[in-house]
Short mmCIF file of C-alpha atoms and ligand atoms in Angstrom, two decimals:
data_model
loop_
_atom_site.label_atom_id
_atom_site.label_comp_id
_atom_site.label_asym_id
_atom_site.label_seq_id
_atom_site.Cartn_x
_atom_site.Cartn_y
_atom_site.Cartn_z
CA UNK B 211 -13.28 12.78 22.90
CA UNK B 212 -12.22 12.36 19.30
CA UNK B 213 -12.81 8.34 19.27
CA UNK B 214 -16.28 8.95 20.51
CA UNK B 215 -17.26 11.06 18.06
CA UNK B 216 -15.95 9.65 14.81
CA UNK B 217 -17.31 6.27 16.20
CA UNK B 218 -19.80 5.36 13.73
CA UNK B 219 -23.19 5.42 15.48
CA UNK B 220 -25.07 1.93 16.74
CA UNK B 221 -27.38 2.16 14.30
CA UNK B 222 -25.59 2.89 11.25
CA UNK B 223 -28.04 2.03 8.22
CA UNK B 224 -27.09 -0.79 6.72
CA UNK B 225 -28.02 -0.41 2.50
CA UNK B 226 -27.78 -2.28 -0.65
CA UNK B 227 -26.65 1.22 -3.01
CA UNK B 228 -23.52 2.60 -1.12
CA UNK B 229 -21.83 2.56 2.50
CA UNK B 230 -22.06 5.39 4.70
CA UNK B 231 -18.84 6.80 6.40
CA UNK B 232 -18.65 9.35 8.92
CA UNK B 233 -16.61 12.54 7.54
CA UNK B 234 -17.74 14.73 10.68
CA UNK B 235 -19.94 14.94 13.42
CA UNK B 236 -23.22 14.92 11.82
CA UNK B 237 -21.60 14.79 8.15
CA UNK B 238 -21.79 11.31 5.97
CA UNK B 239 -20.17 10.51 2.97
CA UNK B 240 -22.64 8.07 0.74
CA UNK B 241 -20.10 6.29 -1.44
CA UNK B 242 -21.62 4.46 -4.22
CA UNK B 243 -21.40 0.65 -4.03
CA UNK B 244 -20.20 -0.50 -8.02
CA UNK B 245 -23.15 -2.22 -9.86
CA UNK B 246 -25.25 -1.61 -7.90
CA UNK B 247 -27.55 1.60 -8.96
CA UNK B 248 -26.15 4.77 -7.31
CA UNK B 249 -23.23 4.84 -9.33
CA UNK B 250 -22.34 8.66 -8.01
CA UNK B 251 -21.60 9.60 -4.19
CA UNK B 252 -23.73 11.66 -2.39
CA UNK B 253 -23.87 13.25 1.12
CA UNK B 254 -25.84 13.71 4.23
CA UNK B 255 -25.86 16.47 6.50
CA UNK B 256 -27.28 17.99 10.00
CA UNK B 257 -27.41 21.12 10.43
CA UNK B 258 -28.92 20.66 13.83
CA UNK B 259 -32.53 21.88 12.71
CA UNK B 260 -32.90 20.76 9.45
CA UNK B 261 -31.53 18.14 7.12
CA UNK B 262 -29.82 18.52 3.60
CA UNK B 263 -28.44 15.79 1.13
CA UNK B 264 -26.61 16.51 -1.52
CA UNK B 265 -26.77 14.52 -5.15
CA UNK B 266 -29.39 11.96 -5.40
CA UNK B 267 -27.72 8.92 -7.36
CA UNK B 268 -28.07 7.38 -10.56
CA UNK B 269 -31.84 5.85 -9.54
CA UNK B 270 -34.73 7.13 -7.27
CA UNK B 271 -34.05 3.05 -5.78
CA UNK B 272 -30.79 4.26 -4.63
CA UNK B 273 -32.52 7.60 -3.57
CA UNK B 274 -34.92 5.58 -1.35
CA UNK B 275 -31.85 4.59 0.66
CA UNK B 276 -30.20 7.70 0.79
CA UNK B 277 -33.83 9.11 2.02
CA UNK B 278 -34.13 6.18 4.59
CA UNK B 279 -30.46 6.70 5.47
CA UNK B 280 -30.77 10.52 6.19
CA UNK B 281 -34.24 10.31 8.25
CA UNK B 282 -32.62 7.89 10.39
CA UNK B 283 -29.29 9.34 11.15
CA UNK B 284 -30.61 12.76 11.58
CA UNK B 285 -34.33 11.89 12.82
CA UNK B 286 -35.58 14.65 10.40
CA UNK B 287 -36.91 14.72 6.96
CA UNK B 288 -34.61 16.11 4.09
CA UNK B 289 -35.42 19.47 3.79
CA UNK B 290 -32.90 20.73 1.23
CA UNK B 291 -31.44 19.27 -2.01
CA UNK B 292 -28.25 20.04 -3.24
CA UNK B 293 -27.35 19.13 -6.70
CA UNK B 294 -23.62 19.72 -8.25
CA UNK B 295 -24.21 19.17 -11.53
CA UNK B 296 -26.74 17.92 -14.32
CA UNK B 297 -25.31 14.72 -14.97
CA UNK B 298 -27.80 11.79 -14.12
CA UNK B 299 -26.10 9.62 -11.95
CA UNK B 300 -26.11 12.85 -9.22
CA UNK B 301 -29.77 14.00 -9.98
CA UNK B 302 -32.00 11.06 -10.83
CA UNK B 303 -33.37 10.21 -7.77
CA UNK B 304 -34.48 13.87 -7.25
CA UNK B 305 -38.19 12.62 -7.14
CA UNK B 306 -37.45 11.08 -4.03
CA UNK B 307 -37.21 14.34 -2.80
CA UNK B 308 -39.94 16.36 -4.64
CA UNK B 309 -41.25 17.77 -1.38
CA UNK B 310 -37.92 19.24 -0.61
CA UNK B 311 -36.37 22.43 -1.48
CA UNK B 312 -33.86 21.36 -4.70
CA UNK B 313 -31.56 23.77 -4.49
CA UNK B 314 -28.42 23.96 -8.10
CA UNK B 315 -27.23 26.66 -9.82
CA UNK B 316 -29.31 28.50 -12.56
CA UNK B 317 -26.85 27.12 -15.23
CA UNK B 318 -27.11 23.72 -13.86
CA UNK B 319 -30.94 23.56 -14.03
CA UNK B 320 -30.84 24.99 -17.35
CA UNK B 321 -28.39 21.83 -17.88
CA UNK B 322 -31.13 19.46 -16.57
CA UNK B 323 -34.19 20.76 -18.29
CA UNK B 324 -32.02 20.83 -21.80
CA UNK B 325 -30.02 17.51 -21.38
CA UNK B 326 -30.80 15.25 -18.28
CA UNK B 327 -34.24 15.24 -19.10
CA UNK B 328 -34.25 15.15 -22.77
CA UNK B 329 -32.02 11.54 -22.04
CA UNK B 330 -34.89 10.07 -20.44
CA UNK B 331 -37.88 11.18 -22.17
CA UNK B 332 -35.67 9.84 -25.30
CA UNK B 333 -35.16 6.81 -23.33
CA UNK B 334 -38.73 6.33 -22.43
CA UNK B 335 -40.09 6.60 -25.46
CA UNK B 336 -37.58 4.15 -27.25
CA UNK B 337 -36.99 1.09 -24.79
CA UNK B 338 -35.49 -0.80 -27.60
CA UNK B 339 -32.38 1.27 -27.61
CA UNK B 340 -31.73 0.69 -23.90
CA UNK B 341 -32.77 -2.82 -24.32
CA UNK B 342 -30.33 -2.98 -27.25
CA UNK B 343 -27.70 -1.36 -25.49
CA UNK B 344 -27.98 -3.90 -22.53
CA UNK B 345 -27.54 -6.74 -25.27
CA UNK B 346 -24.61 -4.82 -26.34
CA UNK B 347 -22.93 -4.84 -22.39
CA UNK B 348 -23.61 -8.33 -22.02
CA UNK B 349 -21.74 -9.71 -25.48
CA UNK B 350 -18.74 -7.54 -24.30
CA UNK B 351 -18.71 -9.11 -20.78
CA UNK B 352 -19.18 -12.44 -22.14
CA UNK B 353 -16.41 -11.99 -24.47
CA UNK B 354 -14.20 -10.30 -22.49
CA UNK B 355 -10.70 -12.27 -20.76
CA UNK B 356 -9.10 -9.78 -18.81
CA UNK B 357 -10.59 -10.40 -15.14
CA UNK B 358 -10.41 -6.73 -13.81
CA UNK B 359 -12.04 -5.67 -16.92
CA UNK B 360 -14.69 -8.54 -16.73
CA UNK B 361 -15.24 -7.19 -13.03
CA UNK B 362 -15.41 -3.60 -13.93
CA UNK B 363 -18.26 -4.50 -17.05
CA UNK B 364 -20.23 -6.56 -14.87
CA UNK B 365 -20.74 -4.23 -12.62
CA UNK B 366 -21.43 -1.20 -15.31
CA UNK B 367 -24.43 -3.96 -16.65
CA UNK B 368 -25.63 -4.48 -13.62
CA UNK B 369 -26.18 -1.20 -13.04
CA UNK B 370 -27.59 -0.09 -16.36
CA UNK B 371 -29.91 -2.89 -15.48
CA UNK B 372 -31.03 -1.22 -12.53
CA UNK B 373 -31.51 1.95 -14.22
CA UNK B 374 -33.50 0.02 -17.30
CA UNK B 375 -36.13 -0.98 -14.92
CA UNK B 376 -36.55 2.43 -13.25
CA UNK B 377 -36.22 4.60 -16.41
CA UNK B 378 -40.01 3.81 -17.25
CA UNK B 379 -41.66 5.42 -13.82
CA UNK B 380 -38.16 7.95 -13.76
CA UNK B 381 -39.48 11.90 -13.53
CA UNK B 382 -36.97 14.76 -13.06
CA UNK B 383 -38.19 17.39 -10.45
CA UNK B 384 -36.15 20.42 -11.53
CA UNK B 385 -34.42 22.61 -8.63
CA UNK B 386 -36.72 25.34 -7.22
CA UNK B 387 -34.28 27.48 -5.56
CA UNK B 388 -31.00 28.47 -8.33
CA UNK B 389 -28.15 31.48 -7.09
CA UNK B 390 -25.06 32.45 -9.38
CA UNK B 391 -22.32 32.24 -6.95
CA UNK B 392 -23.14 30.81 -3.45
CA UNK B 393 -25.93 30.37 -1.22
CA UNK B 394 -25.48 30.02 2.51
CA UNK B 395 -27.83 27.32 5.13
CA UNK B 396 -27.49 28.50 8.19
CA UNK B 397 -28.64 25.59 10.44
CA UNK B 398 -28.88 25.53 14.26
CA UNK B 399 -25.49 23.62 14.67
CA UNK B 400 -23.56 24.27 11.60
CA UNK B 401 -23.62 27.00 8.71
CA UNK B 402 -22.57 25.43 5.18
CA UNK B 403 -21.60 27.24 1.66
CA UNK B 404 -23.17 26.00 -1.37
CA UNK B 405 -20.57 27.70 -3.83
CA UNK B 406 -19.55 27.72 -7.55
CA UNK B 407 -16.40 29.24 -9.06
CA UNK B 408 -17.61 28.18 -12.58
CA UNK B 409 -17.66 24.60 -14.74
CA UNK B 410 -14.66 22.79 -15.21
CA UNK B 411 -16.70 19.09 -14.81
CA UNK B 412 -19.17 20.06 -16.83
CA UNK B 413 -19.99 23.83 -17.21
CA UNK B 414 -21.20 24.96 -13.95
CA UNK B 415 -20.08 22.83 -11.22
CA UNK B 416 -21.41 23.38 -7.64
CA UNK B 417 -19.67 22.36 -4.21
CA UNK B 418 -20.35 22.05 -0.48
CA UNK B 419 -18.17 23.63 1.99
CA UNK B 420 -18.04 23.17 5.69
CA UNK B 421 -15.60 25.36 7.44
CA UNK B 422 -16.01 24.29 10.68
CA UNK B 423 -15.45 20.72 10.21
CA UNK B 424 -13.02 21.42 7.51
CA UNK B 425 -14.96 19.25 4.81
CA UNK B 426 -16.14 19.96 1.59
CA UNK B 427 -18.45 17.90 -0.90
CA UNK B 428 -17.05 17.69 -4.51
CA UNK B 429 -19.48 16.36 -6.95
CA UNK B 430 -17.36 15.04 -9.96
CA UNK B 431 -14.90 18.44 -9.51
CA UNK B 432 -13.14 15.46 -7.35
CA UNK B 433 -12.72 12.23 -8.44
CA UNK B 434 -10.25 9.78 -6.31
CA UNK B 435 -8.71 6.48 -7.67
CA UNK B 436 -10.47 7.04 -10.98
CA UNK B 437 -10.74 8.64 -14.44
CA UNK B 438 -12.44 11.79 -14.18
CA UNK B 439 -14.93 11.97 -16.90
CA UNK B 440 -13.85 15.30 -18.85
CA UNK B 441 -16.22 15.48 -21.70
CA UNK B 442 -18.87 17.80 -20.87
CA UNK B 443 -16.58 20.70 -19.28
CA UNK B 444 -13.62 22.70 -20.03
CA UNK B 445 -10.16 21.21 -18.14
CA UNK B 446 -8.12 24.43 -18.06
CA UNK B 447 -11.06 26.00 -16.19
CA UNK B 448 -11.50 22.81 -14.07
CA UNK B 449 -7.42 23.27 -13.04
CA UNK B 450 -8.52 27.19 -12.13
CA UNK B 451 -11.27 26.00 -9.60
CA UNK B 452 -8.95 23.09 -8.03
CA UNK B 453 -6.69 25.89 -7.45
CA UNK B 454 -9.11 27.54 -5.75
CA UNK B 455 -9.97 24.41 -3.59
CA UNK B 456 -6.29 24.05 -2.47
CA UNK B 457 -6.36 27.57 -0.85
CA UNK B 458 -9.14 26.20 1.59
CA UNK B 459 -8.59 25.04 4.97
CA UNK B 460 -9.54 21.55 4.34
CA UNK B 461 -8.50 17.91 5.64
CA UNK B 462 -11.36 15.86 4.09
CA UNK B 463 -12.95 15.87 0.65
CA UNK B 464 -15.84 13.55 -0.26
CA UNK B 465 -15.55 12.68 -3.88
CA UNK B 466 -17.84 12.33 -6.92
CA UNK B 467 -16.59 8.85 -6.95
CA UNK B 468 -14.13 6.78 -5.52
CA UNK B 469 -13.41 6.47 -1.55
CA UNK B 470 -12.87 9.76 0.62
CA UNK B 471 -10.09 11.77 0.01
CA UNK B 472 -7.71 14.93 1.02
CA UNK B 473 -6.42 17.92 -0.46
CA UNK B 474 -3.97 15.69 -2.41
CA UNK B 475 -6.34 13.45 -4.40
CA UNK B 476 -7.24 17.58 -5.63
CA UNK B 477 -3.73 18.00 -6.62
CA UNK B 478 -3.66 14.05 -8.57
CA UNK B 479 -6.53 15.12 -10.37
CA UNK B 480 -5.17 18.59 -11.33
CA UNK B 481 -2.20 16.43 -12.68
CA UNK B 482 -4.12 13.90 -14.48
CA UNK B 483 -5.30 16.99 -16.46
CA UNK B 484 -2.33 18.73 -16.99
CA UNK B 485 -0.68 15.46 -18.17
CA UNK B 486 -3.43 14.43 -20.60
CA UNK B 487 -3.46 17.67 -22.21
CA UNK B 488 0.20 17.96 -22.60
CA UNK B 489 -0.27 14.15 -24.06
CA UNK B 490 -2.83 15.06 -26.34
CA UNK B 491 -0.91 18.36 -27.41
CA UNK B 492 2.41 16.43 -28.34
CA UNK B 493 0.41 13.58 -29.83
CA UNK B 494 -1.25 16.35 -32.29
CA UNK B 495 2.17 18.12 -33.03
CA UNK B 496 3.50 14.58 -34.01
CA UNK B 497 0.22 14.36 -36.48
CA UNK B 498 -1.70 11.12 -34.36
CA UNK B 499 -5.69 11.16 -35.20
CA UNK B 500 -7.96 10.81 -32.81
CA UNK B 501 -8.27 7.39 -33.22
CA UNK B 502 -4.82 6.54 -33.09
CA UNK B 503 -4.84 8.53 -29.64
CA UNK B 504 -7.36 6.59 -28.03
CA UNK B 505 -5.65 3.23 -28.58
CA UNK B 506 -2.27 4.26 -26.81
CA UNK B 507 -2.25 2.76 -23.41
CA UNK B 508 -3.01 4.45 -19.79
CA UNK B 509 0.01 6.23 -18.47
CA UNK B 510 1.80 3.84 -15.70
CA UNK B 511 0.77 6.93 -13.22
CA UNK B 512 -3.20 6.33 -13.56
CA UNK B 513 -2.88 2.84 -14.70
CA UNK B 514 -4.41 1.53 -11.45
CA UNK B 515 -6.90 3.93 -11.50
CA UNK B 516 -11.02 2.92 -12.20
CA UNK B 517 -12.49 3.67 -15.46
CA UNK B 518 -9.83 3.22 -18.37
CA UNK B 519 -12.20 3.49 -20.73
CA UNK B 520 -12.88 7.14 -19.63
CA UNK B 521 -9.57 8.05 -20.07
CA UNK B 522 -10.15 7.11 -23.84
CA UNK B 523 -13.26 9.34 -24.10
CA UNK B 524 -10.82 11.97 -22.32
CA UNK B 525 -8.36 11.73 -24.89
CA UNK B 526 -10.64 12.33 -28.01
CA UNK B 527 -12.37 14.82 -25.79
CA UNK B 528 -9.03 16.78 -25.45
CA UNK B 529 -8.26 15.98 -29.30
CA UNK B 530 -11.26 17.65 -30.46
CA UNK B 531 -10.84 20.58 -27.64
CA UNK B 532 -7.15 21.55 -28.72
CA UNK B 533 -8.46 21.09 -32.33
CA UNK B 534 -11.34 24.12 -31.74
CA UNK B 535 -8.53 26.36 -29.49
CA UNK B 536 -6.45 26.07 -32.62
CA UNK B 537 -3.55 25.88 -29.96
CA UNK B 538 -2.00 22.59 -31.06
CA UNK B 539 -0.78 24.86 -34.30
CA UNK B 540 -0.17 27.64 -32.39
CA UNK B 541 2.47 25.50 -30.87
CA UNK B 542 2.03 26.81 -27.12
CA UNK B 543 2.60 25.36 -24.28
ZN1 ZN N 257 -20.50 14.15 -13.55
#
C-alpha cells in the first residue's frame, strides 16, 4: 500500500531546527529550518537493527533534535555517524554523538582536524571577533531595503547567534572509522553505500546511497533552489562526480540544502557550474577584475535561487581558479 507507507507516522517529532520528511520507508530527510541553527540538512536512517544519521548540523542544539528525532522514529540509539564533508554546518554537532561510531573519509577527517577545528578553537579563544562580526550582521540588516534580502540576513544573524552561544562549550569529536572509496552497513532491513568518487564540494566529498529505495544523501555535492557554495573544491571535478550520480538508478535525492530533490536538481547544478565558469572565462578574456565580476548581477536562470551572495564568492572563486589553470590565456574552451 504505497499511501500507507509514505504516510508520515503519528508521531512525527515535531522540532524547532528543521522538518522531517519521509524519503522512504524508514529513511528521513532533516531539512534545515533558515535561522534557526542547523543551517545544513541531515538524514536519518533504519537499517532495521541499528540506526545511522548522517551530518550533524551547524550546532550540537540542532544535534540534540536530530538525536531526539532519530531515537524516536527508529526506537534505537544512533549507532553510526556519517559525515560528507568537513564543513561545520554538517559536523558540529558531532559531540552529540561521541558514543557513536563517526564514520568520513580519511581526507575528510584530515579536513576537520586541520580546518573545522582550527575555526573554533580560533573562535573560542577570541569572542570579540564573533561578537564583532554579529555587530557587523546586524548594521547590514538594519540598513538593508530590499525585503527578500532583509529576510534572508535575518535569518543568517539569527543563526550565527545560535552558533555564538554554543561555540564556547562546542568540541569536535573526530571520525573513528575513515575508508578511501566506500564502506558498506549492512543492516537487518536495508544495506547502504557510504561512497566517494573524489571532492568536487570541497576536496573529498562523501555520499549515501540506497539502492533499494532508490535514494541517495548528497551532502553539499547537491544543492536545490540555491547557490552552491564552490570555494573550497574544484568544479570541473564536482561536474565528473554529478556525472557519475546521473548513471544511478535514483528518483529521490536529499540535498545539502534546500527542499528534496530528483535527478534533475543534479543536472541544474551541473549547469550552474558549467555556466559560471564559461561566465567567468569570457569575463577574463574581455579583461574584467575580480571585483568588477562580482558586482555583475545573478543570471535570470538562478536569480530565484537562495544565497546570491554565494554566487559572488563563486565568481571570484572561479576568477582566481581559471587565473592558477592559466586556461583563461590559453583561450580553451
Ligand atoms: Zn559544504
Amino acid at each position: 500500500m504505497v499511501c500507507e507507507m509514505y504516510a508520515e507516522p503519528k508521531d512525527m517529532p515535531v522540532l524547532r531546527h528543521f522538518r522531517l520528511e519521509r524519503v522512504a520507508e524508514g529513511v528521513y530527510a532533516a531539512i534545515a529550518i533558515e535561522g534557526a541553527g542547523a543551517m545544513g540538512n541531515a538524514a536519518i536512517v533504519d537499517l532495521g537493527d541499528s540506526t545511522l544519521v548522517l551530518d550533524t548540523m551547524l550546532t550540537p542544539q540542532a544535534a540534540d533534535d536530530l538525536r531526539a528525532a532519530a531515537e524516536q522514529l527508529t526506537g534505537r540509539l544512533v549507532r553510526y555517524v556519517l559525515n560528507t564533508h568537513f564543513h561545520g554546518d554538517h559536523v558540529q554537532g558531532n559531540q552529540v554523538f561521541a558514543d557513536a561510531v563517526i564514520v568520513a573519509t580519511r581526507r575528510t577527517r584530515e579536513l576537520m582536524a586541520e580546518r573545522t577545528l582550527h575555526d573554533i578553537e580560533r573562535g573560542q579563544a577570541h569572542p570579540e571577533k564573533g561578537a564583532e562580526q554579529l555587530r557587523k550582521q546586524e548594521e547590514e540588516l538594519a540598513g538593508e531595503q530590499d525585503e527578500a534580502r532583509k529576510r534572508a540576513l535575518a535569518a543568517d544573524l539569527a543563526t550565527w547567534r545560535l552558533f555564538d552561544a554554543a561555540l564556547p562549550a562546542l568540541r569536535l569529536p573526530l571520525p573513528t572509522l575513515t575508508f578511501d572509496t566506500s564502506i558498506v552497513l549492512q543492516g537487518a532491513q536495508r544495506r547502504v553505500e557510504f561512497l566517494t568518487i573524489g571532492g568536487g564540494h570541497t576536496h573529498s566529498d562523501a555520499f549515501l546511497y540506497l539502492p533499494d529505495d532508490h535514494v541517495a544523501v548528497m551532502g553539499d555535492l547537491l544543492f536545490v533552489k540555491s547557490h552552491p557554495w564552490m570555494g573550497d573544491g574544484d568544479p570541473e571535478e564536482w561536474i565528473r562526480i554529478l556525472d557519475h550520480v546521473e548513471t544511478l538508478d535514483l528518483r529521490t535525492l536529499v540535498p545539502g540544502h534546500g527542499p528534496v530533490g530528483t535527478l534533475e536538481d543534479c543536472a541544474r547544478v551541473r549547469q550552474y557550474i558549467r555556466d559560471s565558469l564559461a561566465a567567468v572565462r569570457d569575463a577574463m578574456r574581455a579583461g574584467t577584475s575580480a571585483d568588477e565580476l562580482i558586482r555583475q548581477p545573478v543570471p535570470t536562470a538562478y536569480a530565484a535561487w537562495d544565497g546570491s551572495e554565494t554566487y559572488r564568492w563563486n565568481m571570484r572563486f572561479l576568477h582566481g581558479y581559471l587565473s592558477s589553470t592559466g586556461e583563461s590565456e590559453a583561450g580553451e574552451d
